[in-house]
Tab-separated table of C-alpha atoms in Angstrom:
chain	number	residue	atom	x	y	z
I	259	UNK	CA	-60.094	-61.764	-13.712
I	260	UNK	CA	-62.517	-64.466	-14.695
I	261	UNK	CA	-60.167	-67.426	-15.218
I	262	UNK	CA	-62.330	-70.533	-15.425
I	263	UNK	CA	-61.422	-73.030	-18.146
I	264	UNK	CA	-57.945	-71.619	-18.512
I	265	UNK	CA	-55.565	-74.189	-17.063
I	266	UNK	CA	-52.828	-76.213	-18.691
I	267	UNK	CA	-53.676	-79.696	-19.936
I	268	UNK	CA	-51.728	-82.674	-18.577
I	269	UNK	CA	-49.581	-84.820	-20.778
I	270	UNK	CA	-50.505	-88.234	-22.225
I	271	UNK	CA	-51.001	-91.227	-19.924
I	272	UNK	CA	-47.827	-92.699	-18.516
I	273	UNK	CA	-48.707	-96.231	-19.560
I	274	UNK	CA	-50.954	-98.126	-21.923
I	275	UNK	CA	-50.593	-101.429	-20.122
I	276	UNK	CA	-54.343	-101.745	-19.628
I	277	UNK	CA	-55.773	-102.303	-23.118
I	278	UNK	CA	-59.148	-100.902	-24.131
I	279	UNK	CA	-59.427	-98.354	-21.323
I	280	UNK	CA	-58.685	-95.023	-23.048
I	281	UNK	CA	-61.255	-93.689	-25.467
I	282	UNK	CA	-59.855	-91.687	-28.331
I	283	UNK	CA	-61.772	-89.786	-30.945
I	284	UNK	CA	-61.350	-91.481	-34.342
I	285	UNK	CA	-58.842	-89.641	-36.509
I	286	UNK	CA	-61.222	-89.020	-39.379
I	287	UNK	CA	-61.775	-86.038	-41.604
I	288	UNK	CA	-64.923	-85.150	-39.736
I	289	UNK	CA	-65.341	-85.362	-35.982
I	290	UNK	CA	-68.648	-87.147	-36.350
I	291	UNK	CA	-67.568	-89.725	-38.907
I	292	UNK	CA	-66.514	-93.027	-37.438
I	293	UNK	CA	-63.868	-95.068	-39.216
I	294	UNK	CA	-62.819	-98.650	-38.923
I	295	UNK	CA	-60.221	-99.124	-36.211
I	296	UNK	CA	-57.982	-100.937	-38.670
I	297	UNK	CA	-57.459	-97.582	-40.393
I	298	UNK	CA	-56.026	-96.030	-37.220
I	299	UNK	CA	-52.583	-96.362	-35.645
I	300	UNK	CA	-52.502	-98.841	-32.807
I	301	UNK	CA	-51.976	-96.066	-30.259
I	302	UNK	CA	-55.258	-94.368	-31.208
I	303	UNK	CA	-57.500	-97.316	-32.064
I	304	UNK	CA	-60.658	-97.778	-30.075
I	305	UNK	CA	-61.281	-100.962	-28.196
I	306	UNK	CA	-62.755	-103.582	-30.537
I	307	UNK	CA	-66.512	-103.364	-30.573
I	308	UNK	CA	-69.086	-105.358	-32.444
I	309	UNK	CA	-72.661	-104.331	-31.598
I	310	UNK	CA	-75.097	-107.170	-31.489
I	311	UNK	CA	-77.050	-107.549	-34.684
I	312	UNK	CA	-80.292	-107.361	-32.700
I	313	UNK	CA	-79.564	-103.782	-31.558
I	314	UNK	CA	-78.656	-102.706	-35.061
I	315	UNK	CA	-81.649	-104.459	-36.626
I	316	UNK	CA	-84.105	-102.886	-34.207
I	317	UNK	CA	-82.678	-99.405	-34.745
I	318	UNK	CA	-82.745	-99.826	-38.527
I	319	UNK	CA	-86.362	-101.005	-38.379
I	320	UNK	CA	-87.352	-97.635	-36.881
I	321	UNK	CA	-86.181	-95.579	-39.846
I	322	UNK	CA	-89.154	-93.926	-41.591
I	323	UNK	CA	-89.166	-93.700	-45.378
I	324	UNK	CA	-86.785	-91.219	-46.969
I	325	UNK	CA	-89.309	-88.444	-47.633
I	326	UNK	CA	-90.658	-88.566	-44.083
I	327	UNK	CA	-87.129	-88.547	-42.699
I	328	UNK	CA	-86.272	-85.523	-44.835
I	329	UNK	CA	-89.281	-83.623	-43.478
I	330	UNK	CA	-88.385	-84.507	-39.884
I	331	UNK	CA	-84.758	-83.442	-40.352
I	332	UNK	CA	-86.046	-80.110	-41.695
I	333	UNK	CA	-88.322	-79.822	-38.656
I	334	UNK	CA	-85.438	-80.421	-36.273
I	335	UNK	CA	-83.237	-77.804	-37.891
I	336	UNK	CA	-86.110	-75.341	-38.233
I	337	UNK	CA	-87.281	-75.578	-34.627
I	338	UNK	CA	-84.678	-77.178	-32.356
I	339	UNK	CA	-81.190	-76.784	-33.817
I	340	UNK	CA	-80.870	-73.153	-32.675
I	341	UNK	CA	-81.218	-74.288	-29.068
I	342	UNK	CA	-78.797	-77.234	-29.235
I	343	UNK	CA	-76.177	-76.479	-31.916
I	344	UNK	CA	-74.252	-79.715	-31.427
I	345	UNK	CA	-73.998	-80.417	-35.171
I	346	UNK	CA	-72.732	-78.685	-38.231
I	347	UNK	CA	-75.964	-78.614	-40.200
I	348	UNK	CA	-74.375	-78.951	-43.637
I	349	UNK	CA	-72.398	-82.009	-42.591
I	350	UNK	CA	-75.395	-83.664	-40.948
I	351	UNK	CA	-77.559	-83.111	-44.023
I	352	UNK	CA	-74.889	-84.611	-46.264
I	353	UNK	CA	-74.512	-87.636	-44.072
I	354	UNK	CA	-77.930	-88.909	-43.052
I	355	UNK	CA	-79.058	-89.974	-46.589
I	356	UNK	CA	-76.265	-92.565	-46.529
I	357	UNK	CA	-78.365	-94.506	-44.040
I	358	UNK	CA	-80.830	-94.939	-46.931
I	359	UNK	CA	-78.319	-96.220	-49.447
I	360	UNK	CA	-77.308	-92.858	-50.905
I	361	UNK	CA	-73.647	-93.889	-50.844
I	362	UNK	CA	-71.355	-96.566	-52.257
I	363	UNK	CA	-72.074	-98.811	-49.256
I	364	UNK	CA	-75.157	-100.855	-48.543
I	365	UNK	CA	-77.323	-99.182	-45.862
I	366	UNK	CA	-76.859	-102.029	-43.368
I	367	UNK	CA	-73.084	-101.992	-43.851
I	368	UNK	CA	-72.959	-98.236	-43.421
I	369	UNK	CA	-75.190	-98.367	-40.338
I	370	UNK	CA	-73.069	-101.101	-38.781
I	371	UNK	CA	-69.934	-99.000	-39.185
I	372	UNK	CA	-71.731	-95.870	-37.963
I	373	UNK	CA	-74.001	-97.141	-35.203
I	374	UNK	CA	-73.370	-93.993	-33.179
I	375	UNK	CA	-74.607	-91.779	-35.977
I	376	UNK	CA	-77.639	-94.019	-36.525
I	377	UNK	CA	-78.677	-93.574	-32.892
I	378	UNK	CA	-78.083	-89.821	-33.072
I	379	UNK	CA	-80.103	-89.562	-36.277
I	380	UNK	CA	-83.020	-91.461	-34.764
I	381	UNK	CA	-83.148	-89.106	-31.767
I	382	UNK	CA	-83.184	-86.180	-34.207
I	383	UNK	CA	-86.145	-87.868	-35.931
I	384	UNK	CA	-87.928	-88.344	-32.596
I	385	UNK	CA	-87.410	-84.712	-31.607
I	386	UNK	CA	-88.608	-83.653	-35.050
I	387	UNK	CA	-91.801	-85.626	-34.422
I	388	UNK	CA	-92.233	-83.871	-31.082
I	389	UNK	CA	-92.173	-80.452	-32.739
I	390	UNK	CA	-93.983	-81.197	-35.997
I	391	UNK	CA	-97.141	-79.094	-36.204
I	392	UNK	CA	-100.533	-80.248	-37.545
I	393	UNK	CA	-99.642	-79.510	-41.175
I	394	UNK	CA	-96.447	-81.547	-41.079
I	395	UNK	CA	-98.135	-84.267	-39.058
I	396	UNK	CA	-100.657	-84.579	-41.872
I	397	UNK	CA	-97.863	-85.049	-44.417
I	398	UNK	CA	-96.162	-87.579	-42.175
I	399	UNK	CA	-99.419	-89.470	-41.783
I	400	UNK	CA	-99.642	-89.857	-45.535
I	401	UNK	CA	-96.158	-91.396	-45.366
I	402	UNK	CA	-97.366	-93.879	-42.740
I	403	UNK	CA	-95.639	-92.126	-39.830
I	404	UNK	CA	-97.491	-91.266	-36.622
I	405	UNK	CA	-96.513	-89.733	-33.295
I	406	UNK	CA	-96.093	-93.187	-31.737
I	407	UNK	CA	-92.828	-93.541	-33.666
I	408	UNK	CA	-91.339	-90.925	-31.339
I	409	UNK	CA	-91.984	-93.064	-28.257
I	410	UNK	CA	-90.732	-96.223	-29.968
I	411	UNK	CA	-87.472	-94.507	-30.933
I	412	UNK	CA	-86.905	-93.064	-27.461
I	413	UNK	CA	-87.652	-96.381	-25.780
I	414	UNK	CA	-85.440	-98.378	-28.148
I	415	UNK	CA	-82.456	-96.035	-27.960
I	416	UNK	CA	-82.771	-95.917	-24.191
I	417	UNK	CA	-82.800	-99.714	-23.946
I	418	UNK	CA	-79.747	-99.949	-26.219
I	419	UNK	CA	-77.892	-97.066	-24.620
I	420	UNK	CA	-75.174	-99.242	-23.074
I	421	UNK	CA	-74.300	-100.623	-26.513
I	422	UNK	CA	-74.203	-97.099	-27.927
I	423	UNK	CA	-72.155	-95.681	-25.057
I	424	UNK	CA	-69.606	-98.465	-25.315
I	425	UNK	CA	-68.666	-97.090	-28.735
I	426	UNK	CA	-66.938	-94.243	-26.929
I	427	UNK	CA	-67.497	-91.928	-29.891
I	428	UNK	CA	-68.516	-88.323	-30.354
I	429	UNK	CA	-71.887	-89.563	-31.631
I	430	UNK	CA	-72.375	-91.445	-28.359
I	431	UNK	CA	-71.966	-88.119	-26.548
I	432	UNK	CA	-74.376	-86.440	-28.965
I	433	UNK	CA	-76.940	-89.209	-28.442
I	434	UNK	CA	-76.739	-88.747	-24.666
I	435	UNK	CA	-77.072	-84.976	-25.044
I	436	UNK	CA	-80.116	-85.225	-27.302
I	437	UNK	CA	-81.852	-87.958	-25.312
I	438	UNK	CA	-81.034	-86.418	-21.946
I	439	UNK	CA	-82.073	-82.916	-23.006
I	440	UNK	CA	-85.363	-84.255	-24.344
I	441	UNK	CA	-86.136	-85.871	-21.004
I	442	UNK	CA	-84.864	-82.845	-19.081
I	443	UNK	CA	-87.330	-80.487	-20.743
I	444	UNK	CA	-90.221	-82.938	-20.995
I	445	UNK	CA	-90.809	-83.805	-17.375
I	446	UNK	CA	-88.318	-86.568	-16.601
I	447	UNK	CA	-85.271	-84.928	-14.948
I	448	UNK	CA	-84.471	-88.005	-12.852
I	449	UNK	CA	-84.014	-89.931	-16.088
I	450	UNK	CA	-82.270	-87.078	-17.907
I	451	UNK	CA	-79.555	-86.535	-15.336
I	452	UNK	CA	-77.959	-90.021	-15.440
I	453	UNK	CA	-78.223	-90.131	-19.239
I	454	UNK	CA	-76.428	-86.797	-19.515
I	455	UNK	CA	-73.968	-87.987	-16.879
I	456	UNK	CA	-73.033	-90.866	-19.161
I	457	UNK	CA	-72.449	-88.351	-21.935
I	458	UNK	CA	-70.213	-86.360	-19.580
I	459	UNK	CA	-68.074	-89.379	-18.790
I	460	UNK	CA	-67.593	-90.232	-22.470
I	461	UNK	CA	-66.837	-86.573	-23.224
I	462	UNK	CA	-64.157	-86.510	-20.542
I	463	UNK	CA	-62.680	-89.768	-21.797
I	464	UNK	CA	-62.489	-88.206	-25.275
I	465	UNK	CA	-60.851	-85.133	-23.700
I	466	UNK	CA	-63.551	-82.823	-25.011
I	467	UNK	CA	-62.875	-80.658	-21.951
I	468	UNK	CA	-59.268	-80.203	-23.060
I	469	UNK	CA	-57.773	-77.701	-25.463
I	470	UNK	CA	-56.660	-79.245	-28.738
I	471	UNK	CA	-53.227	-78.487	-30.094
I	472	UNK	CA	-53.621	-77.199	-33.667
I	473	UNK	CA	-52.310	-79.448	-36.420
I	474	UNK	CA	-51.638	-78.812	-40.085
I	475	UNK	CA	-55.008	-79.951	-41.302
I	476	UNK	CA	-57.665	-78.102	-43.250
I	477	UNK	CA	-60.444	-79.767	-41.258
I	478	UNK	CA	-58.972	-79.160	-37.790
I	479	UNK	CA	-61.128	-76.090	-37.192
I	480	UNK	CA	-64.385	-77.931	-37.935
I	481	UNK	CA	-63.352	-80.934	-35.852
I	482	UNK	CA	-62.323	-78.760	-32.919
I	483	UNK	CA	-65.464	-76.626	-33.013
I	484	UNK	CA	-67.700	-79.717	-33.061
I	485	UNK	CA	-65.898	-81.096	-30.033
I	486	UNK	CA	-66.396	-77.781	-28.241
I	487	UNK	CA	-70.080	-77.689	-29.135
I	488	UNK	CA	-70.583	-81.075	-27.509
I	489	UNK	CA	-68.579	-80.205	-24.407
I	490	UNK	CA	-70.372	-76.939	-23.743
I	491	UNK	CA	-73.748	-78.614	-24.289
I	492	UNK	CA	-72.837	-81.114	-21.555
I	493	UNK	CA	-71.660	-78.276	-19.316
I	494	UNK	CA	-74.932	-76.385	-19.771
I	495	UNK	CA	-76.992	-79.463	-18.910
I	496	UNK	CA	-74.956	-80.134	-15.766
I	497	UNK	CA	-75.344	-76.528	-14.650
I	498	UNK	CA	-79.059	-76.381	-15.405
I	499	UNK	CA	-79.657	-79.636	-13.508
I	500	UNK	CA	-77.760	-78.300	-10.504
I	501	UNK	CA	-79.709	-75.018	-10.498
I	502	UNK	CA	-83.172	-76.388	-11.255
I	503	UNK	CA	-83.110	-79.688	-9.370
I	504	UNK	CA	-80.252	-79.421	-6.882
I	505	UNK	CA	-78.261	-82.251	-8.426
I	506	UNK	CA	-74.516	-82.204	-7.679
I	507	UNK	CA	-72.372	-80.638	-10.392
I	508	UNK	CA	-69.909	-83.223	-11.701
I	509	UNK	CA	-67.470	-80.922	-13.543
I	510	UNK	CA	-64.404	-79.365	-11.966
I	511	UNK	CA	-63.516	-76.124	-13.696
I	512	UNK	CA	-59.878	-76.421	-12.686
I	513	UNK	CA	-59.713	-79.635	-14.719
I	514	UNK	CA	-60.846	-77.918	-17.938
I	515	UNK	CA	-59.024	-75.674	-20.382
I	516	UNK	CA	-61.196	-75.935	-23.488
I	517	UNK	CA	-61.807	-72.647	-25.300
I	518	UNK	CA	-65.219	-71.012	-25.616
I	519	UNK	CA	-67.264	-71.501	-28.762
I	520	UNK	CA	-66.158	-69.370	-31.678
I	521	UNK	CA	-69.056	-67.195	-32.926
I	522	UNK	CA	-67.209	-66.663	-36.218
I	523	UNK	CA	-66.496	-70.367	-36.821
I	524	UNK	CA	-68.995	-70.643	-39.678
I	525	UNK	CA	-67.638	-67.488	-41.260
I	526	UNK	CA	-64.039	-68.771	-41.011
I	527	UNK	CA	-62.844	-65.210	-40.432
I	528	UNK	CA	-61.223	-65.080	-37.005
I	529	UNK	CA	-59.323	-67.104	-34.424
I	530	UNK	CA	-61.324	-68.845	-31.721
I	531	UNK	CA	-61.295	-66.863	-28.442
I	532	UNK	CA	-58.826	-68.327	-25.995
I	533	UNK	CA	-60.992	-67.655	-22.939
I	534	UNK	CA	-64.134	-65.875	-21.820
I	535	UNK	CA	-61.971	-62.909	-20.820
I	536	UNK	CA	-61.258	-62.077	-24.451
I	537	UNK	CA	-63.792	-59.655	-25.993
I	538	UNK	CA	-65.655	-60.818	-29.084
I	539	UNK	CA	-64.810	-58.913	-32.246
I	540	UNK	CA	-66.936	-60.608	-34.896
I	541	UNK	CA	-70.449	-59.672	-35.947
I	542	UNK	CA	-73.143	-61.567	-33.992
I	543	UNK	CA	-74.224	-64.991	-35.230
I	544	UNK	CA	-76.347	-67.734	-33.731
I	545	UNK	CA	-73.147	-69.126	-32.240
I	546	UNK	CA	-72.816	-65.814	-30.399
I	547	UNK	CA	-76.042	-66.768	-28.638
I	548	UNK	CA	-74.532	-70.090	-27.544
I	549	UNK	CA	-71.284	-68.376	-26.557
I	550	UNK	CA	-73.133	-66.095	-24.142
I	551	UNK	CA	-75.258	-68.952	-22.806
I	552	UNK	CA	-72.148	-70.999	-22.027
I	553	UNK	CA	-70.450	-68.006	-20.443
I	554	UNK	CA	-73.542	-67.529	-18.267
I	555	UNK	CA	-73.296	-71.222	-17.318
I	556	UNK	CA	-69.715	-70.767	-16.094
I	557	UNK	CA	-70.758	-67.778	-13.999
I	558	UNK	CA	-73.704	-69.738	-12.609
I	559	UNK	CA	-71.452	-72.701	-11.854
I	560	UNK	CA	-69.106	-70.395	-9.921
I	561	UNK	CA	-72.012	-69.031	-7.910
I	562	UNK	CA	-73.164	-72.549	-7.072
I	563	UNK	CA	-69.669	-73.387	-5.847
I	564	UNK	CA	-69.064	-70.218	-3.851
I	565	UNK	CA	-72.517	-69.387	-2.508
I	566	UNK	CA	-74.319	-72.717	-2.313
I	567	UNK	CA	-71.317	-75.029	-2.052
I	568	UNK	CA	-72.556	-77.342	-4.786
I	569	UNK	CA	-69.080	-78.695	-5.368
I	570	UNK	CA	-68.005	-81.885	-7.088
I	571	UNK	CA	-64.844	-82.416	-5.029
I	572	UNK	CA	-64.494	-82.419	-1.223
I	573	UNK	CA	-61.021	-80.840	-1.364
I	574	UNK	CA	-62.524	-77.697	-2.880
I	575	UNK	CA	-64.741	-77.151	0.174
I	576	UNK	CA	-62.316	-74.950	2.038
I	577	UNK	CA	-64.847	-72.838	3.932
I	578	UNK	CA	-65.766	-73.397	7.541
I	579	UNK	CA	-69.217	-74.580	8.509
I	580	UNK	CA	-70.078	-71.234	10.098
I	581	UNK	CA	-70.943	-68.747	7.346
I	582	UNK	CA	-68.889	-65.563	7.029
I	583	UNK	CA	-71.562	-62.945	6.311
I	584	UNK	CA	-69.080	-60.380	5.050
I	585	UNK	CA	-67.556	-62.879	2.660
I	586	UNK	CA	-70.970	-63.917	1.365
I	587	UNK	CA	-72.034	-60.309	0.838
I	588	UNK	CA	-68.827	-59.613	-1.089
I	589	UNK	CA	-69.290	-62.745	-3.206
I	590	UNK	CA	-72.867	-61.755	-4.038
I	591	UNK	CA	-71.636	-58.318	-5.092
I	592	UNK	CA	-68.915	-59.903	-7.254
I	593	UNK	CA	-71.374	-62.153	-9.031
I	594	UNK	CA	-73.825	-59.317	-9.482
I	595	UNK	CA	-71.030	-57.366	-11.176
I	596	UNK	CA	-70.130	-60.324	-13.399
I	597	UNK	CA	-73.733	-60.742	-14.475
I	598	UNK	CA	-74.030	-57.053	-15.291
I	599	UNK	CA	-70.832	-57.209	-17.335
I	600	UNK	CA	-72.128	-60.311	-19.111
I	601	UNK	CA	-75.373	-58.556	-20.024
I	602	UNK	CA	-73.511	-55.473	-21.220
I	603	UNK	CA	-71.434	-57.591	-23.603
I	604	UNK	CA	-74.455	-59.071	-25.407
I	605	UNK	CA	-74.750	-57.490	-28.875
I	606	UNK	CA	-78.013	-55.661	-29.553
I	607	UNK	CA	-79.367	-58.186	-32.129
I	608	UNK	CA	-79.373	-60.780	-29.324
I	609	UNK	CA	-80.948	-58.599	-26.666
I	610	UNK	CA	-84.624	-59.330	-26.148
I	611	UNK	CA	-85.637	-55.709	-25.710
I	612	UNK	CA	-84.192	-55.001	-29.173
I	613	UNK	CA	-85.449	-58.167	-30.862
I	614	UNK	CA	-88.987	-57.630	-29.572
I	615	UNK	CA	-89.258	-54.424	-31.598
I	616	UNK	CA	-88.384	-56.120	-34.895
I	617	UNK	CA	-90.506	-58.612	-36.784
I	618	UNK	CA	-87.492	-60.631	-37.840
I	619	UNK	CA	-83.734	-60.621	-37.929
I	620	UNK	CA	-81.164	-62.803	-39.633
I	621	UNK	CA	-78.255	-64.641	-38.082
I	622	UNK	CA	-75.901	-67.332	-39.348
I	623	UNK	CA	-77.828	-70.494	-38.453
I	624	UNK	CA	-75.591	-73.389	-39.369
């Protein structure tokens, strides 16, 4: 049976004698909403952090006017969100206007308390600029926004990345995912890989690779699904980098027990699948697409380990230096069978040969 990501999680640390080391996700209503550490119990508070005013001021100075920002957010969700899916769209759309004073707090106060979200929002803006077509570029030009803003945002966030990463928040992971993925697919893999590696380390410190124990909370499902979206995005990037560029894979599957993405999460109809071995029962959604992509990544990661020995831990390299041809042939056959089973599980609305014969089809996009 295919048993990756299905191990028991260890207990809490034995000691907290070293202050400021553990990173814990803020205990807020939404996984992407940062709260003041004074609102948290001492055992879960983040290490005190006060970003320099210069970093905050520079980031705030890059915000385009509200109408331009609204158009760029629409562009991101129209053209990029389907590929990334690290946000809940409704939540993101409710939150970003607060950076422009659409809340009870002053924009600078809000941005200071939510620096991680500010950096994430700016990368969304930059990616929106990358994919804005001539018509939208014309509208943006009338708002005083040109394509050079994209490069200024990317350069500024990159230069302030240490300040952002030191927040140790879910938004810091999302910023690394967005920035690293942009570089990965736009010709700078040597820059993308360390950026995404930083996101991986923060994700592991936040235990995004670990199964969450359900609590009596109405927002637990949303919080847990957002965590899983971020983790599996990191996992995909690591796997793609290992396949495409030969970089070492830094994730040990036997250290992970997080569940797969739940294709019915938006519909709120079914329980999240406990592992990739469980068959999907819900109607296909856009999250089904990501579910099958992440499952393919776990299969690919296994093939890298077993066939190419791209392993992240020396102890896992149990094979002798001389190749066993029979073993390799059997492994190739096993992975061929897994890939065929994976393809057979894909629902018809997500199969290219079916989609190509239809002018359009509708899936749950948020």
